Short mmCIF file of C-alpha atoms in Angstrom, two decimals:
data_model
loop_
_atom_site.label_atom_id
_atom_site.label_comp_id
_atom_site.label_asym_id
_atom_site.label_seq_id
_atom_site.Cartn_x
_atom_site.Cartn_y
_atom_site.Cartn_z
CA UNK A 138 22.63 -50.87 8.00
CA UNK A 139 26.23 -52.06 7.54
CA UNK A 140 28.84 -49.99 5.77
CA UNK A 141 30.15 -51.95 2.80
CA UNK A 142 33.95 -52.15 2.78
CA UNK A 143 36.45 -53.38 0.25
CA UNK A 144 40.06 -54.49 0.71
CA UNK A 145 42.61 -54.29 -2.08
CA UNK A 146 45.82 -56.22 -1.44
CA UNK A 147 44.18 -58.79 0.78
CA UNK A 148 46.86 -61.46 0.34
CA UNK A 149 49.57 -59.43 2.12
CA UNK A 150 50.02 -59.36 5.88
CA UNK A 151 48.10 -56.10 6.31
CA UNK A 152 45.28 -57.30 4.06
CA UNK A 153 44.99 -60.60 5.90
CA UNK A 154 44.76 -58.81 9.24
CA UNK A 155 42.13 -56.44 7.84
CA UNK A 156 39.98 -59.41 6.86
CA UNK A 157 40.38 -60.96 10.29
CA UNK A 158 39.36 -57.74 12.06
CA UNK A 159 36.55 -56.69 9.73
CA UNK A 160 35.02 -60.18 9.69
CA UNK A 161 34.14 -59.58 13.37
CA UNK A 162 33.30 -55.88 13.09
CA UNK A 163 29.74 -55.14 14.14
CA UNK A 164 29.05 -52.24 11.77
CA UNK A 165 30.65 -53.31 8.48
CA UNK A 166 30.24 -55.90 5.77
CA UNK A 167 33.18 -57.02 3.64
CA UNK A 168 31.73 -56.55 0.17
CA UNK A 169 34.96 -57.08 -1.82
CA UNK A 170 38.34 -58.66 -1.18
CA UNK A 171 40.71 -58.22 -4.12
CA UNK A 172 44.33 -58.92 -4.97
CA UNK A 173 46.62 -58.16 -7.88
CA UNK A 174 48.18 -61.62 -7.47
CA UNK A 175 44.91 -63.57 -7.84
CA UNK A 176 43.99 -64.65 -11.37
CA UNK A 177 40.65 -66.29 -10.61
CA UNK A 178 38.21 -66.20 -7.69
CA UNK A 179 39.65 -68.00 -4.66
CA UNK A 180 37.68 -68.69 -1.45
CA UNK A 181 39.03 -66.81 1.55
CA UNK A 182 39.12 -70.09 3.48
CA UNK A 183 41.38 -71.66 0.86
CA UNK A 184 43.88 -68.79 0.97
CA UNK A 185 43.63 -68.40 4.75
CA UNK A 186 42.59 -71.77 6.25
CA UNK A 187 42.16 -70.25 9.72
CA UNK A 188 39.16 -68.33 8.34
CA UNK A 189 37.41 -71.43 6.98
CA UNK A 190 33.79 -71.43 8.04
CA UNK A 191 33.98 -67.87 9.37
CA UNK A 192 33.66 -65.89 6.17
CA UNK A 193 31.99 -66.97 2.94
CA UNK A 194 33.76 -64.73 0.47
CA UNK A 195 35.91 -65.09 -2.63
CA UNK A 196 39.13 -63.18 -3.15
CA UNK A 197 38.82 -61.66 -6.63
CA UNK A 198 41.26 -60.32 -9.19
CA UNK A 199 41.54 -56.55 -8.96
CA UNK A 200 38.68 -54.83 -10.78
CA UNK A 201 38.38 -51.15 -9.89
CA UNK A 202 34.97 -50.67 -11.49
CA UNK A 203 33.47 -53.61 -9.60
CA UNK A 204 35.15 -52.40 -6.42
CA UNK A 205 33.60 -48.96 -6.71
CA UNK A 206 30.15 -50.38 -7.42
CA UNK A 207 30.20 -52.70 -4.42
CA UNK A 208 31.78 -50.61 -1.67
CA UNK A 209 31.30 -47.45 0.39
CA UNK A 210 34.84 -47.47 1.82
CA UNK A 211 37.99 -49.05 0.40
CA UNK A 212 41.14 -50.07 2.25
CA UNK A 213 44.19 -49.98 -0.01
CA UNK A 214 46.81 -52.38 1.35
CA UNK A 215 49.23 -52.06 -1.55
CA UNK A 216 52.98 -51.46 -1.86
CA UNK A 217 54.13 -47.85 -1.59
CA UNK A 218 53.53 -45.70 -4.73
CA UNK A 219 50.77 -48.02 -6.02
CA UNK A 220 47.81 -46.41 -4.24
CA UNK A 221 47.94 -42.87 -5.64
CA UNK A 222 45.99 -43.23 -8.85
CA UNK A 223 43.61 -45.86 -7.48
CA UNK A 224 42.74 -43.65 -4.52
CA UNK A 225 42.08 -40.69 -6.81
CA UNK A 226 39.77 -42.77 -9.02
CA UNK A 227 37.82 -44.11 -6.05
CA UNK A 228 37.39 -40.68 -4.49
CA UNK A 229 36.15 -39.29 -7.82
CA UNK A 230 33.48 -41.98 -7.65
CA UNK A 231 32.39 -40.78 -4.21
CA UNK A 232 34.10 -43.47 -2.14
CA UNK A 233 36.08 -42.98 1.04
CA UNK A 234 39.58 -44.44 1.18
CA UNK A 235 41.95 -45.59 3.90
CA UNK A 236 45.42 -45.98 2.38
CA UNK A 237 47.79 -48.22 4.33
CA UNK A 238 50.76 -47.33 2.09
CA UNK A 239 52.83 -44.16 2.27
CA UNK A 240 51.32 -42.45 -0.76
CA UNK A 241 49.51 -39.68 1.11
CA UNK A 242 51.51 -39.35 4.33
CA UNK A 243 53.93 -36.62 3.20
CA UNK A 244 52.31 -33.31 2.32
CA UNK A 245 55.20 -32.03 0.22
CA UNK A 246 55.27 -33.83 -3.18
CA UNK A 247 58.96 -33.08 -3.62
CA UNK A 248 59.65 -34.75 -0.28
CA UNK A 249 57.62 -37.75 -1.40
CA UNK A 250 59.65 -38.04 -4.59
CA UNK A 251 62.91 -37.75 -2.66
CA UNK A 252 62.07 -40.56 -0.23
CA UNK A 253 60.01 -42.86 -2.45
CA UNK A 254 61.70 -42.27 -5.80
CA UNK A 255 58.58 -41.48 -7.79
CA UNK A 256 56.69 -38.33 -8.72
CA UNK A 257 53.35 -38.06 -6.98
CA UNK A 258 50.43 -38.78 -9.32
CA UNK A 259 47.65 -37.26 -7.19
CA UNK A 260 49.12 -34.05 -5.77
CA UNK A 261 45.73 -32.38 -5.41
CA UNK A 262 44.75 -34.99 -2.83
CA UNK A 263 47.80 -34.51 -0.62
CA UNK A 264 46.41 -31.45 1.15
CA UNK A 265 43.05 -33.18 1.69
CA UNK A 266 44.41 -36.43 3.15
CA UNK A 267 44.11 -36.67 6.93
CA UNK A 268 47.03 -38.24 8.77
CA UNK A 269 45.43 -41.21 10.47
CA UNK A 270 46.74 -41.08 14.01
CA UNK A 271 43.45 -40.77 15.87
CA UNK A 272 45.10 -40.00 19.21
CA UNK A 273 46.30 -36.69 17.74
CA UNK A 274 44.11 -36.00 14.72
CA UNK A 275 40.58 -37.26 15.33
CA UNK A 276 38.81 -34.05 14.29
CA UNK A 277 40.42 -34.11 10.82
CA UNK A 278 39.82 -37.83 10.39
CA UNK A 279 36.10 -37.51 11.11
CA UNK A 280 35.52 -35.26 8.09
CA UNK A 281 38.07 -36.75 5.68
CA UNK A 282 37.46 -38.59 2.43
CA UNK A 283 41.00 -39.94 2.41
CA UNK A 284 43.04 -41.24 5.35
CA UNK A 285 46.81 -41.68 5.19
CA UNK A 286 47.35 -44.55 7.62
CA UNK A 287 50.63 -43.92 9.49
CA UNK A 288 53.72 -46.04 9.14
CA UNK A 289 54.44 -48.60 11.84
CA UNK A 290 57.72 -47.08 13.02
CA UNK A 291 56.21 -43.61 12.85
CA UNK A 292 53.30 -44.68 15.06
CA UNK A 293 55.62 -46.09 17.72
CA UNK A 294 57.86 -43.01 17.78
CA UNK A 295 55.21 -40.29 17.50
CA UNK A 296 53.07 -41.68 20.32
CA UNK A 297 56.18 -41.99 22.51
CA UNK A 298 57.15 -38.31 22.24
CA UNK A 299 53.96 -36.41 21.33
CA UNK A 300 53.20 -35.36 24.95
CA UNK A 301 56.68 -33.85 25.32
CA UNK A 302 56.43 -31.86 22.12
CA UNK A 303 52.85 -30.69 22.56
CA UNK A 304 53.74 -29.35 26.03
CA UNK A 305 57.01 -27.76 24.89
CA UNK A 306 59.19 -29.95 27.10
CA UNK A 307 61.58 -31.25 24.40
CA UNK A 308 64.93 -29.47 24.42
CA UNK A 309 66.84 -28.51 21.27
CA UNK A 310 64.06 -29.73 18.97
CA UNK A 311 65.81 -33.08 18.57
CA UNK A 312 65.77 -36.61 19.96
CA UNK A 313 67.12 -40.08 19.21
CA UNK A 314 64.85 -43.04 18.39
CA UNK A 315 66.11 -46.61 18.21
CA UNK A 316 63.41 -49.01 16.98
CA UNK A 317 63.47 -52.79 16.64
CA UNK A 318 60.95 -54.54 14.40
CA UNK A 319 59.83 -58.08 13.73
CA UNK A 320 60.39 -59.48 10.25
CA UNK A 321 56.76 -59.15 9.09
CA UNK A 322 57.57 -55.46 8.74
CA UNK A 323 59.36 -56.41 5.52
CA UNK A 324 56.15 -57.75 3.98
CA UNK A 325 55.25 -61.16 2.60
CA UNK A 326 57.42 -61.10 -0.51
CA UNK A 327 60.35 -63.52 -0.44
CA UNK A 328 63.67 -62.06 0.62
CA UNK A 329 66.75 -64.15 1.37
CA UNK A 330 67.74 -61.88 4.27
CA UNK A 331 64.64 -62.96 6.18
CA UNK A 332 64.86 -66.72 5.67
CA UNK A 333 64.94 -68.57 8.99
CA UNK A 334 68.66 -69.52 8.81
CA UNK A 335 69.56 -65.86 8.21
CA UNK A 336 67.33 -64.40 10.94
CA UNK A 337 67.67 -67.00 13.69
CA UNK A 338 69.87 -65.52 16.41
CA UNK A 339 70.59 -62.47 14.27
CA UNK A 340 69.74 -58.75 14.21
CA UNK A 341 70.90 -55.75 12.22
CA UNK A 342 70.20 -52.08 11.47
CA UNK A 343 69.02 -51.10 8.01
CA UNK A 344 68.29 -47.95 5.99
CA UNK A 345 70.23 -45.93 8.52
CA UNK A 346 69.59 -42.23 7.76
CA UNK A 347 67.52 -43.41 4.80
CA UNK A 348 64.27 -44.76 6.25
CA UNK A 349 61.20 -43.05 4.80
CA UNK A 350 59.31 -43.06 8.10
CA UNK A 351 61.75 -40.44 9.39
CA UNK A 352 60.33 -37.47 7.40
CA UNK A 353 56.85 -38.69 8.30
CA UNK A 354 57.73 -38.51 12.00
CA UNK A 355 59.30 -35.08 11.60
CA UNK A 356 56.34 -33.70 9.66
CA UNK A 357 53.81 -34.83 12.27
CA UNK A 358 55.85 -33.85 15.32
CA UNK A 359 56.86 -30.45 13.91
CA UNK A 360 53.14 -29.71 13.56
CA UNK A 361 52.58 -30.32 17.27
CA UNK A 362 55.03 -27.77 18.66
CA UNK A 363 56.46 -24.34 18.03
CA UNK A 364 59.15 -25.28 15.55
CA UNK A 365 60.80 -28.01 13.54
CA UNK A 366 61.61 -31.32 15.19
CA UNK A 367 64.56 -33.46 14.11
CA UNK A 368 64.60 -37.24 14.66
CA UNK A 369 67.83 -39.23 14.69
CA UNK A 370 66.35 -42.59 13.78
CA UNK A 371 67.80 -46.09 13.54
CA UNK A 372 65.52 -48.98 12.53
CA UNK A 373 66.63 -52.54 13.27
CA UNK A 374 65.23 -55.97 12.45
CA UNK A 375 65.16 -58.65 15.15
CA UNK A 376 64.28 -62.38 14.97
CA UNK A 377 60.63 -62.20 16.02
CA UNK A 378 57.59 -62.40 13.76
CA UNK A 379 55.81 -59.22 14.79
CA UNK A 380 56.07 -56.16 16.99
CA UNK A 381 58.05 -52.92 17.31
CA UNK A 382 59.93 -51.91 20.44
CA UNK A 383 61.10 -48.29 20.30
CA UNK A 384 63.47 -46.56 22.72
CA UNK A 385 63.61 -42.74 22.63
CA UNK A 386 66.40 -40.68 24.20
CA UNK A 387 65.56 -37.00 24.73
CA UNK A 388 66.62 -33.92 26.69
CA UNK A 389 64.11 -31.81 28.61
CA UNK A 390 64.04 -28.02 28.86
CA UNK A 391 63.53 -28.16 32.63
CA UNK A 392 63.97 -30.73 35.37
CA UNK A 393 61.32 -33.41 35.98
CA UNK A 394 61.07 -36.58 37.97
CA UNK A 395 59.76 -39.84 36.58
CA UNK A 396 56.50 -39.92 38.53
CA UNK A 397 55.49 -36.39 37.51
CA UNK A 398 56.26 -36.93 33.86
CA UNK A 399 54.42 -40.26 33.79
CA UNK A 400 51.40 -38.46 35.23
CA UNK A 401 51.62 -35.89 32.42
CA UNK A 402 51.58 -38.75 29.92
CA UNK A 403 48.59 -40.38 31.61
CA UNK A 404 46.66 -37.13 31.44
CA UNK A 405 47.63 -36.57 27.79
CA UNK A 406 46.35 -40.01 26.79
CA UNK A 407 43.43 -40.18 29.23
CA UNK A 408 40.88 -40.30 26.39
CA UNK A 409 42.94 -42.59 24.13
CA UNK A 410 41.56 -46.09 24.51
CA UNK A 411 44.52 -47.72 22.77
CA UNK A 412 47.42 -46.03 24.55
CA UNK A 413 48.38 -47.56 27.88
CA UNK A 414 50.86 -45.59 29.98
CA UNK A 415 52.45 -48.15 32.26
CA UNK A 416 53.32 -47.71 35.93
CA UNK A 417 56.78 -46.57 36.94
CA UNK A 418 59.28 -49.40 36.71
CA UNK A 419 57.26 -51.58 34.31
CA UNK A 420 58.67 -51.52 30.80
CA UNK A 421 56.59 -52.49 27.72
CA UNK A 422 57.04 -56.00 26.37
CA UNK A 423 56.25 -57.04 22.80
CA UNK A 424 54.14 -59.92 24.12
CA UNK A 425 51.95 -57.40 26.00
CA UNK A 426 50.75 -55.87 22.73
CA UNK A 427 51.02 -58.80 20.32
CA UNK A 428 47.91 -59.10 18.09
CA UNK A 429 46.33 -56.04 19.76
CA UNK A 430 45.80 -52.42 18.77
CA UNK A 431 47.46 -51.11 21.94
CA UNK A 432 50.53 -48.94 22.24
CA UNK A 433 52.20 -49.38 25.64
CA UNK A 434 54.49 -46.61 26.92
CA UNK A 435 56.72 -46.09 29.92
CA UNK A 436 59.59 -43.73 30.76
CA UNK A 437 62.35 -42.89 33.19
CA UNK A 438 64.01 -39.55 33.94
CA UNK A 439 67.66 -39.70 35.03
CA UNK A 440 69.18 -38.15 38.16
CA UNK A 441 69.76 -34.78 36.43
CA UNK A 442 66.02 -34.46 35.78
CA UNK A 443 66.72 -33.31 32.24
CA UNK A 444 67.26 -36.54 30.32
CA UNK A 445 64.45 -39.00 29.67
CA UNK A 446 64.27 -42.47 28.16
CA UNK A 447 60.86 -43.42 26.75
CA UNK A 448 59.94 -46.91 25.55
CA UNK A 449 56.92 -47.82 23.44
CA UNK A 450 55.69 -51.16 22.11
CA UNK A 451 53.16 -51.92 19.37
CA UNK A 452 52.20 -54.79 17.10
CA UNK A 453 53.46 -53.62 13.71
CA UNK A 454 50.64 -55.38 11.82
CA UNK A 455 47.79 -54.17 14.07
CA UNK A 456 48.43 -50.77 15.67
CA UNK A 457 51.14 -50.26 13.05
CA UNK A 458 48.84 -51.07 10.12
CA UNK A 459 45.48 -52.89 9.96
CA UNK A 460 44.13 -52.23 13.44
CA UNK A 461 44.94 -48.55 13.13
CA UNK A 462 43.22 -48.51 9.73
CA UNK A 463 40.03 -49.88 11.32
CA UNK A 464 40.39 -47.41 14.20
CA UNK A 465 40.43 -44.69 11.53
CA UNK A 466 37.33 -46.16 9.88
CA UNK A 467 35.55 -46.09 13.24
CA UNK A 468 36.55 -42.47 13.75
CA UNK A 469 35.40 -41.48 10.24
CA UNK A 470 31.92 -42.82 10.90
CA UNK A 471 31.60 -41.61 14.47
CA UNK A 472 31.61 -45.10 15.98
CA UNK A 473 33.45 -46.13 19.12
CA UNK A 474 37.14 -46.27 18.22
CA UNK A 475 37.35 -49.73 19.76
CA UNK A 476 34.64 -51.25 17.51
CA UNK A 477 35.98 -54.57 16.19
CA UNK A 478 39.31 -54.07 17.97
CA UNK A 479 38.66 -55.28 21.51
#
């Protein structure tokens, strides 16, 4: 028997990718696809011509009562701060929720208000929400009613440094992360900065010291080790459609060589189907992970043995959003994590 799923916010990039993945998922049925921007039922194939003939389904105006009646699990692919109350209502009705926004990622409501500029409307759910990085948190995800799907930048950074922090190898509790993202990370809404003439041949940093994925990274990584972890983080936009390439610069508490540390990474991620630790000398490319749920990682230790550069690559719309959300669904129901994703 298929699990009935609903998607709210289906006309955005994350929602569109959820439909594409779940349409081919062997254990689910898309029971509802809804959008706040749709005023009357619209066939999926009309909104997304590539799906014509693959999925007979209408995109409907948002109706929370109808959504709750039709679905067992709901994916909320809404802008930040718009999921809180809807998630609470759905959970009260006995549904399980995967939230792709940031509404349940930060456990401290005052921290949420600081970074997102709005008081949290469902504080009681914050402690119950499982952070949806299955590589690190599968046991919590399996029993959760509510999953906080990680941010795209946070996913790329956390997976790059988690083995160091879990093993106690990171010196000084601090590292630098420089991350470059494709323009779909800004969402589908029109923005003059991302018009083709502005982006072509261009790149720039943004929200320096102000990006809300930074406290998310620090919260998760501080929970892995023996003390707080500080991330010096610079996000940048580059003229590609999709993907995140992250470079981490860190100091080590003792000397390592590249081959030994790569082996540590391979052992750490041995059971993680979607993390690929590359061979020494091969650096992740965005094209290697495009339209996949993989995170590729490689690293190099310098001649001192105490400084390491780590590079990770993900597709921001798949491993950084919709694919990871489906991976969380699979984990929640005890299915193979790769169901619908390979």
